[in-house]
Amino acid sequence: MRTEQVTCPLCEATCGLDVTLDGDRVTSVRGDAADVFSAGFICPKGASLGALHHDPDRLRTPMIKRDGVWESATWDEAFAEISARLLPIIADHGKDAVAVYAGNPSVHNTSTALYGRVFFKALGTRNFYSASTVDQIPKHLSSGYLFGDPMSIPVPDVDRTDYLLLLGANPLVSNGSLMTAPDMRGRLKAIQARGGKIVVLDPRRSRTAEMADEHHAILPGTDALFLFALVNTLFADDLVTLAHLADHVTGVEEVRALAQPFTPAAVEPITGIPAETIRQLAHDLAAASSAAVYGRIGTCVQSFGTLASWLVDVLNVLTGNLDRPGGAMFPLAAAGQANAQSGRRRGFAHGRWNSRVRELPEVLGELPVATLADEILTPGEGQVRALVTVCGNPCLSTPNSGRLSDALGQLDFMISLDVYLNETSRHADVILPGPTALERPHYDVALYQFAVRNVANWTKAALPTDQPQEWQTLLRLTGIITGAGSDIAAMDDFVATQFAARAGVEPAADLTGPERLIDILLRGGPYDLTLADLLNAPHGIDLGPLKPRIPDVLATPSGRVELAPPPLVEDVPRLVAELTNVPNGQMLLIGRRQLGSNNSWMHNLEPLVRGKNRCTAQVNPEDATRLGLSDGGTATVRSRTGKIEVPVEITDTIRPGVISIPHGWGHDAAGIRMTVANAHAGVNSNLLADELLIDALSGNAVLNGIPVEVSPG
C-alpha cells in the first residue's frame, strides 16, 4: 500500500487528494489535509477518481471505424489512417476545411493545455471552436476591453471580503468557476462568521442561495438590467467612490450617462426585483468595508452576456473595490500567467475575422460554437469537411445539439481525442484515447490564473502506463500536418526552445514534455520557482494572498481601466430597448448545476449517478397547477429547435415562470459505449437550446432564459 498526493483535475477547484494504491488498484481517495490550498476538502467528483481510473468502458487503444464498424487498432495504424484521409482534405480544400472543437476537460489536462496550441497552430485553421463559447467567452471579451488582456479576470478575494454579491453562480455546487476556490462552503461560512454578508441573485434558490443572507429570484436573462440599475443608483445617490483607482480609470462620466435610463423603477417590471430592493442593495454594496461582485455562467449564457460581465466589473470599480484586499483582485500565477509582465500596451480587439456563414465574430482566436453546424452543412468555398474534437462532447453541450449531431454525420473525416465512445466520438472515424488522470503528471496552467490565493502544485504520475501521453499524441499529429514525421523528441525539443525563448530562460537538459515546459514557465515566472521546488513540496507551495496589481496589470492603450470601451458602449442601446419588453408569461428554460456532475462526461461513474434521478424538470407549484403538471409525472417541453419529455419535480425553490433542466444528460444515443450513463440516460436539454439565440457581441450561446412551451407529457 502506498499513498500519492494528487491534484484533482476534474473541476476548477484544484483540490489536493490522497490516493491510496494497492499495486495499480485505487483503494481510497480522500482529501489531502496538508494541501496548502484545499486543506482536506473533497467533493463527490474527486472521490470518484478511482472509479474513473478503473472504468471498464474507458478506451485504452485507438479505434478505427471501417465500414461503420469499430475496430481496435495500433497507434501506427491510427496515425496512418489520419495521414491518408486528413491530408488530402487540406490539400484539396485548404486549412479552413478542418475545424477543431476543444472541450472543457482539455483545460484540466496539462498535456492538452500546453501542446494543444502547438497542434492547433500547425493546423492553421480559423475554424476553431471550444466550450468557452458555450459558457464563458463574454467574460474574456469584457475583460479584454476593460483591462487590455482577456485573461485579466478579477476574482473575488473571498477570504477577506465582507460583502459578496453573486449573480448566476452556484459555487457550492460548481466549486467556483473562473474563480478557483476549493471548499467554497467553508469560505462562504467564514464571510458570515466575521460579520459579513452574502447576497445571491438567481432564478432558483440554489444550494448557495440557501446559505446566503439574502436571495432574490431574478427573471432569467435580465442580469444586465439589474446591474445597470445598481450603477444608476450609485450615481444618483452620490455613492461612487473610486478611492485608489481615481488615477487609473477612464470613462466614468460616459458610464454615468449610459446608466441614466436604467432606473430601479424602470427595470423592476422586467427583472422582477423591486426598485426599493435594488436601491438597498446598491447602498449596502457601497457601504461595505470591502465588497466584491461576482457573476458567472448564468450571467454569460444570455443575450446580454458581455454587457452583464462588463457591468460586474463596472460595479467593482465604482465602489472602489477593484484591486484591493477583500474586493475583486487579479491573481498572479507562478507559471503561464498571461498578464504577468507589466508595461504592456497592446490593447485588445475581437472580430479579427468572422464565421463564413453567419459572420459571427472571432474572440480569442475562436469562433462561436453556435455556428459550427452551419459551417459543416453549408456548401461553398471554406466549408468544413473534417473535424478534430479534443476532450469534448459538443453533441450534448452545445445549442441545438441535435442539428450538430446530424451535421457530424456528413463530414468527410473526423478524429476524436477522447477516452469514451460517447455521443460525439461515435461520429468519428478515428478515436485516440489518453491515459487516466492517475497515469499522467498535472499542473493547473490555466486555473491558477483565476485562483483566490496564489499557489502552485505539481502532481507526478501516480501510476505508470504504456499508453502514449496526450502531448505525444498531439506532437505526432503535428508531425503529420507539418511533414515533420514521427520524431516526437525532436519536435518536443523545438517546442521547448520556443517556450524558453519567450520566457527568457534556458530549457532544462534533463527534462522532457510537460515537465520541461512547466519548469520553463516557473523559472520565467514571478516567484523564482523551479519544477524541483514543486517536486519537493507534494502538498503544494503557498505563495500568499492576492495583492494589488494596478497599474502594472493593465495592458490597455491608455494604461488605465477603460470603463467605457466603444464596442460595449455601442451595444447598450440594444439593452435600452429591453426596458419595454415586459415579460409576457411565457415559460423560460434555465440549466442547473449538480455537485456530482461535470457537464456531460462523468455520468458513466456509478458513484456519481446512484440514487434518485437528478435529470428532472423543476417547476414552481404555481406553474404546475396552471400547466396541469404533477410531481413525478412527465412534461413535454418544446422550443423552436425541438422537444423533449422529462420527469417533473415540483418545488418552491424555483421562481414562477421558470423551468430548470440540468445540462449534459441524454445518454441514449445509438452507438455509444457508456454502460452506466446509458442506464441513467436522462434527457438532452440542449435539444431545446436555439443556436440562433446568442449574445450579439461575443456570439456566445444563450442557454439561460430560453422561451419554451410546457405541457403534460
PDB file of C-alpha atoms in Angstrom, residues 152-158 177-180 292-294 313 316 321-324 326-331 449-453 546:
ATOM      1  CA  SER A 152      -7.139  39.593 -16.764  1.00  0.00           C
ATOM      2  CA  ILE A 153     -10.297  38.497 -15.000  1.00  0.00           C
ATOM      3  CA  PRO A 154     -10.650  39.797 -11.429  1.00  0.00           C
ATOM      4  CA  VAL A 155     -11.794  37.216  -8.893  1.00  0.00           C
ATOM      5  CA  PRO A 156     -13.464  37.871  -5.532  1.00  0.00           C
ATOM      6  CA  ASP A 157     -10.994  37.952  -2.669  1.00  0.00           C
ATOM      7  CA  VAL A 158     -13.410  35.707  -0.787  1.00  0.00           C
ATOM      8  CA  SER A 177     -15.886  28.915 -11.956  1.00  0.00           C
ATOM      9  CA  LEU A 178     -13.405  31.448 -13.296  1.00  0.00           C
ATOM     10  CA  MET A 179     -12.749  31.579  -9.558  1.00  0.00           C
ATOM     11  CA  THR A 180     -10.518  28.715  -8.441  1.00  0.00           C
ATOM     12  CA  ALA A 292     -16.919  42.032  -4.425  1.00  0.00           C
ATOM     13  CA  VAL A 293     -19.452  41.485  -7.189  1.00  0.00           C
ATOM     14  CA  TYR A 294     -19.164  38.148  -8.996  1.00  0.00           C
ATOM     15  CA  ASP A 313     -16.554  44.935 -13.033  1.00  0.00           C
ATOM     16  CA  ASN A 316     -16.350  46.773  -8.569  1.00  0.00           C
ATOM     17  CA  ASN A 321     -13.410  47.542  -4.674  1.00  0.00           C
ATOM     18  CA  LEU A 322     -11.360  46.578  -7.704  1.00  0.00           C
ATOM     19  CA  ASP A 323      -7.780  45.590  -6.909  1.00  0.00           C
ATOM     20  CA  ARG A 324      -7.997  45.933  -3.151  1.00  0.00           C
ATOM     21  CA  GLY A 326     -11.488  41.980   0.119  1.00  0.00           C
ATOM     22  CA  GLY A 327     -12.567  43.221  -3.291  1.00  0.00           C
ATOM     23  CA  ALA A 328     -12.110  41.793  -6.788  1.00  0.00           C
ATOM     24  CA  MET A 329      -8.416  41.185  -7.420  1.00  0.00           C
ATOM     25  CA  PHE A 330      -6.064  39.918 -10.110  1.00  0.00           C
ATOM     26  CA  PRO A 331      -4.263  36.646  -9.262  1.00  0.00           C
ATOM     27  CA  GLN A 449      -4.675  32.265 -13.145  1.00  0.00           C
ATOM     28  CA  PHE A 450      -8.116  32.575 -11.511  1.00  0.00           C
ATOM     29  CA  ALA A 451      -7.236  31.339  -8.020  1.00  0.00           C
ATOM     30  CA  VAL A 452      -8.438  33.212  -4.927  1.00  0.00           C
ATOM     31  CA  ARG A 453      -4.998  32.614  -3.412  1.00  0.00           C
ATOM     32  CA  LEU A 546      -3.773  38.172  -3.700  1.00  0.00           C
TER      33      LEU A 546
END
